Amino acid sequence: QVQLVESGGGLVQAGGSLRLSCATSGRTFSGSAMAWFRQAPGKGRVFVGVIEWERGKKYYADSVQGRFTVSRDNAKNAVYLQMNRLKTEDTAVYYCAARMGFFRDESMTWTSEYDYWGQGTQVTVSS
């Protein structure tokens, strides 16, 4: 069982920055990837970015490419989402997710690929 706990959300003005954290509880993370998704009001949950745990390779949604960065701290079993140049359309609840099985490039953006989810943290970007 993997428990994920997000933190770091809040209210920020457009153009500002926030850093989200996702801590894993329990034993050392042994899955293949940790990802960030977000869900805006009235919309579905969508992929933001992912880090492949073994190689550290990262992938991003086009909408955040160049503004957001996923990173990890192996010693702390934690993953982070640094969000810069925030826009009002980035307003959403942000979730971290863990995949335990083999990492697959072709399906890394699917919510169904991830086995564990955090409770989410609200990010609100004001104009």
PDB file of C-alpha atoms in Angstrom:
ATOM      1  CA  GLN A   1       0.000   0.000   0.000  1.00  0.00           C
ATOM      2  CA  VAL A   2       1.303   3.445  -0.956  1.00  0.00           C
ATOM      3  CA  GLN A   3      -0.112   6.567   0.624  1.00  0.00           C
ATOM      4  CA  LEU A   4       0.418   9.864  -1.134  1.00  0.00           C
ATOM      5  CA  VAL A   5       0.026  13.236   0.537  1.00  0.00           C
ATOM      6  CA  GLU A   6       0.138  16.465  -1.472  1.00  0.00           C
ATOM      7  CA  SER A   7       0.888  19.897  -0.054  1.00  0.00           C
ATOM      8  CA  GLY A   8       1.863  23.352  -1.214  1.00  0.00           C
ATOM      9  CA  GLY A   9      -1.284  24.532  -2.934  1.00  0.00           C
ATOM     10  CA  GLY A  10      -2.733  27.981  -2.442  1.00  0.00           C
ATOM     11  CA  LEU A  11      -3.729  31.254  -4.011  1.00  0.00           C
ATOM     12  CA  VAL A  12      -1.285  33.035  -6.295  1.00  0.00           C
ATOM     13  CA  GLN A  13      -1.472  35.830  -8.825  1.00  0.00           C
ATOM     14  CA  ALA A  14      -1.017  35.172 -12.513  1.00  0.00           C
ATOM     15  CA  GLY A  15       2.665  35.131 -13.381  1.00  0.00           C
ATOM     16  CA  GLY A  16       3.615  33.828  -9.966  1.00  0.00           C
ATOM     17  CA  SER A  17       5.019  30.506  -8.827  1.00  0.00           C
ATOM     18  CA  LEU A  18       4.105  27.642  -6.533  1.00  0.00           C
ATOM     19  CA  ARG A  19       5.817  24.419  -5.592  1.00  0.00           C
ATOM     20  CA  LEU A  20       3.723  21.360  -4.837  1.00  0.00           C
ATOM     21  CA  SER A  21       5.046  18.428  -2.879  1.00  0.00           C
ATOM     22  CA  CYS A  22       3.915  14.823  -2.798  1.00  0.00           C
ATOM     23  CA  ALA A  23       5.217  12.630  -0.025  1.00  0.00           C
ATOM     24  CA  THR A  24       4.923   8.885  -0.029  1.00  0.00           C
ATOM     25  CA  SER A  25       4.409   7.175   3.288  1.00  0.00           C
ATOM     26  CA  GLY A  26       5.546   3.763   4.289  1.00  0.00           C
ATOM     27  CA  ARG A  27       8.344   1.885   2.617  1.00  0.00           C
ATOM     28  CA  THR A  28      10.678   3.133  -0.090  1.00  0.00           C
ATOM     29  CA  PHE A  29       8.825   3.806  -3.300  1.00  0.00           C
ATOM     30  CA  SER A  30       9.274   0.866  -5.623  1.00  0.00           C
ATOM     31  CA  GLY A  31       6.969   1.813  -8.427  1.00  0.00           C
ATOM     32  CA  SER A  32       7.870   2.853 -11.947  1.00  0.00           C
ATOM     33  CA  ALA A  33       6.574   6.411 -12.087  1.00  0.00           C
ATOM     34  CA  MET A  34       5.086   9.315 -10.194  1.00  0.00           C
ATOM     35  CA  ALA A  35       2.797  11.716 -11.987  1.00  0.00           C
ATOM     36  CA  TRP A  36       0.851  14.906 -11.509  1.00  0.00           C
ATOM     37  CA  PHE A  37      -2.687  15.396 -12.771  1.00  0.00           C
ATOM     38  CA  ARG A  38      -5.114  18.242 -12.315  1.00  0.00           C
ATOM     39  CA  GLN A  39      -8.852  18.694 -12.345  1.00  0.00           C
ATOM     40  CA  ALA A  40     -10.527  22.021 -12.962  1.00  0.00           C
ATOM     41  CA  PRO A  41     -14.120  22.655 -11.842  1.00  0.00           C
ATOM     42  CA  GLY A  42     -16.583  20.786 -14.024  1.00  0.00           C
ATOM     43  CA  LYS A  43     -13.847  19.053 -16.018  1.00  0.00           C
ATOM     44  CA  GLY A  44     -12.102  15.718 -16.028  1.00  0.00           C
ATOM     45  CA  ARG A  45      -8.761  14.889 -14.498  1.00  0.00           C
ATOM     46  CA  VAL A  46      -5.936  15.542 -16.952  1.00  0.00           C
ATOM     47  CA  PHE A  47      -2.268  14.736 -17.143  1.00  0.00           C
ATOM     48  CA  VAL A  48       0.272  17.407 -16.204  1.00  0.00           C
ATOM     49  CA  GLY A  49       3.621  15.665 -15.956  1.00  0.00           C
ATOM     50  CA  VAL A  50       5.363  12.455 -14.936  1.00  0.00           C
ATOM     51  CA  ILE A  51       8.783  11.275 -13.864  1.00  0.00           C
ATOM     52  CA  GLU A  52       9.904   7.777 -14.650  1.00  0.00           C
ATOM     53  CA  TRP A  53      11.411   6.653 -11.382  1.00  0.00           C
ATOM     54  CA  GLU A  54      14.289   4.444 -12.574  1.00  0.00           C
ATOM     55  CA  ARG A  55      15.732   6.681 -15.282  1.00  0.00           C
ATOM     56  CA  GLY A  56      14.429  10.019 -14.094  1.00  0.00           C
ATOM     57  CA  LYS A  57      13.020  10.754 -17.523  1.00  0.00           C
ATOM     58  CA  LYS A  58      10.272  13.378 -17.537  1.00  0.00           C
ATOM     59  CA  TYR A  59       7.295  14.071 -19.747  1.00  0.00           C
ATOM     60  CA  TYR A  60       4.904  17.017 -19.734  1.00  0.00           C
ATOM     61  CA  ALA A  61       1.584  18.070 -21.147  1.00  0.00           C
ATOM     62  CA  ASP A  62       1.911  20.645 -23.905  1.00  0.00           C
ATOM     63  CA  SER A  63      -0.033  23.160 -21.835  1.00  0.00           C
ATOM     64  CA  VAL A  64       2.646  23.253 -19.116  1.00  0.00           C
ATOM     65  CA  GLN A  65       5.809  22.468 -21.081  1.00  0.00           C
ATOM     66  CA  GLY A  66       8.484  25.041 -20.268  1.00  0.00           C
ATOM     67  CA  ARG A  67       6.626  26.387 -17.227  1.00  0.00           C
ATOM     68  CA  PHE A  68       6.293  23.369 -14.935  1.00  0.00           C
ATOM     69  CA  THR A  69       9.021  21.022 -13.731  1.00  0.00           C
ATOM     70  CA  VAL A  70       8.656  17.649 -12.056  1.00  0.00           C
ATOM     71  CA  SER A  71      11.480  16.572  -9.759  1.00  0.00           C
ATOM     72  CA  ARG A  72      12.095  13.970  -7.104  1.00  0.00           C
ATOM     73  CA  ASP A  73      14.016  13.344  -3.920  1.00  0.00           C
ATOM     74  CA  ASN A  74      14.805   9.646  -3.664  1.00  0.00           C
ATOM     75  CA  ALA A  75      15.958   9.929  -0.066  1.00  0.00           C
ATOM     76  CA  LYS A  76      12.634  11.432   0.984  1.00  0.00           C
ATOM     77  CA  ASN A  77      10.503   9.344  -1.382  1.00  0.00           C
ATOM     78  CA  ALA A  78       8.972  12.591  -2.547  1.00  0.00           C
ATOM     79  CA  VAL A  79       8.100  14.191  -5.853  1.00  0.00           C
ATOM     80  CA  TYR A  80       7.620  17.881  -6.559  1.00  0.00           C
ATOM     81  CA  LEU A  81       5.908  20.064  -9.119  1.00  0.00           C
ATOM     82  CA  GLN A  82       7.477  23.473  -9.570  1.00  0.00           C
ATOM     83  CA  MET A  83       4.999  25.736 -11.329  1.00  0.00           C
ATOM     84  CA  ASN A  84       6.214  29.008 -12.804  1.00  0.00           C
ATOM     85  CA  ARG A  85       4.522  31.708 -14.868  1.00  0.00           C
ATOM     86  CA  LEU A  86       1.165  30.515 -13.656  1.00  0.00           C
ATOM     87  CA  LYS A  87      -1.951  31.343 -15.626  1.00  0.00           C
ATOM     88  CA  THR A  88      -5.573  31.574 -14.543  1.00  0.00           C
ATOM     89  CA  GLU A  89      -6.274  28.442 -16.565  1.00  0.00           C
ATOM     90  CA  ASP A  90      -3.911  26.520 -14.285  1.00  0.00           C
ATOM     91  CA  THR A  91      -6.507  26.804 -11.531  1.00  0.00           C
ATOM     92  CA  ALA A  92      -7.411  23.267 -10.476  1.00  0.00           C
ATOM     93  CA  VAL A  93      -7.062  20.617  -7.828  1.00  0.00           C
ATOM     94  CA  TYR A  94      -3.692  18.959  -8.338  1.00  0.00           C
ATOM     95  CA  TYR A  95      -3.179  15.277  -7.624  1.00  0.00           C
ATOM     96  CA  CYS A  96      -0.092  13.135  -7.484  1.00  0.00           C
ATOM     97  CA  ALA A  97      -0.325   9.531  -8.557  1.00  0.00           C
ATOM     98  CA  ALA A  98       1.880   6.464  -8.445  1.00  0.00           C
ATOM     99  CA  ARG A  99       2.232   3.703 -10.972  1.00  0.00           C
ATOM    100  CA  MET A 100       3.520   0.401  -9.625  1.00  0.00           C
ATOM    101  CA  GLY A 101       3.616  -1.624 -12.825  1.00  0.00           C
ATOM    102  CA  PHE A 102       5.888  -1.371 -15.838  1.00  0.00           C
ATOM    103  CA  PHE A 103       6.082   2.161 -17.221  1.00  0.00           C
ATOM    104  CA  ARG A 104       4.501   2.581 -20.648  1.00  0.00           C
ATOM    105  CA  ASP A 105       5.127   5.705 -22.686  1.00  0.00           C
ATOM    106  CA  GLU A 106       1.975   5.292 -24.736  1.00  0.00           C
ATOM    107  CA  SER A 107      -0.361   5.337 -21.773  1.00  0.00           C
ATOM    108  CA  MET A 108       1.397   7.530 -19.232  1.00  0.00           C
ATOM    109  CA  THR A 109      -1.255  10.232 -19.581  1.00  0.00           C
ATOM    110  CA  TRP A 110      -4.132   7.923 -18.666  1.00  0.00           C
ATOM    111  CA  THR A 111      -5.559   8.092 -15.161  1.00  0.00           C
ATOM    112  CA  SER A 112      -6.236   4.348 -15.347  1.00  0.00           C
ATOM    113  CA  GLU A 113      -2.494   3.648 -15.468  1.00  0.00           C
ATOM    114  CA  TYR A 114      -1.959   4.804 -11.904  1.00  0.00           C
ATOM    115  CA  ASP A 115      -2.557   2.683  -8.863  1.00  0.00           C
ATOM    116  CA  TYR A 116      -2.480   5.179  -6.011  1.00  0.00           C
ATOM    117  CA  TRP A 117      -3.653   8.760  -5.690  1.00  0.00           C
ATOM    118  CA  GLY A 118      -3.289  11.539  -3.201  1.00  0.00           C
ATOM    119  CA  GLN A 119      -6.186  13.567  -1.855  1.00  0.00           C
ATOM    120  CA  GLY A 120      -5.374  16.604  -3.974  1.00  0.00           C
ATOM    121  CA  THR A 121      -4.332  20.170  -3.246  1.00  0.00           C
ATOM    122  CA  GLN A 122      -6.101  23.279  -4.534  1.00  0.00           C
ATOM    123  CA  VAL A 123      -4.230  25.754  -6.709  1.00  0.00           C
ATOM    124  CA  THR A 124      -6.001  28.995  -7.517  1.00  0.00           C
ATOM    125  CA  VAL A 125      -4.476  31.543  -9.873  1.00  0.00           C
ATOM    126  CA  SER A 126      -6.044  34.997  -9.819  1.00  0.00           C
ATOM    127  CA  SER A 127      -5.865  37.557 -12.610  1.00  0.00           C
TER     128      SER A 127
END
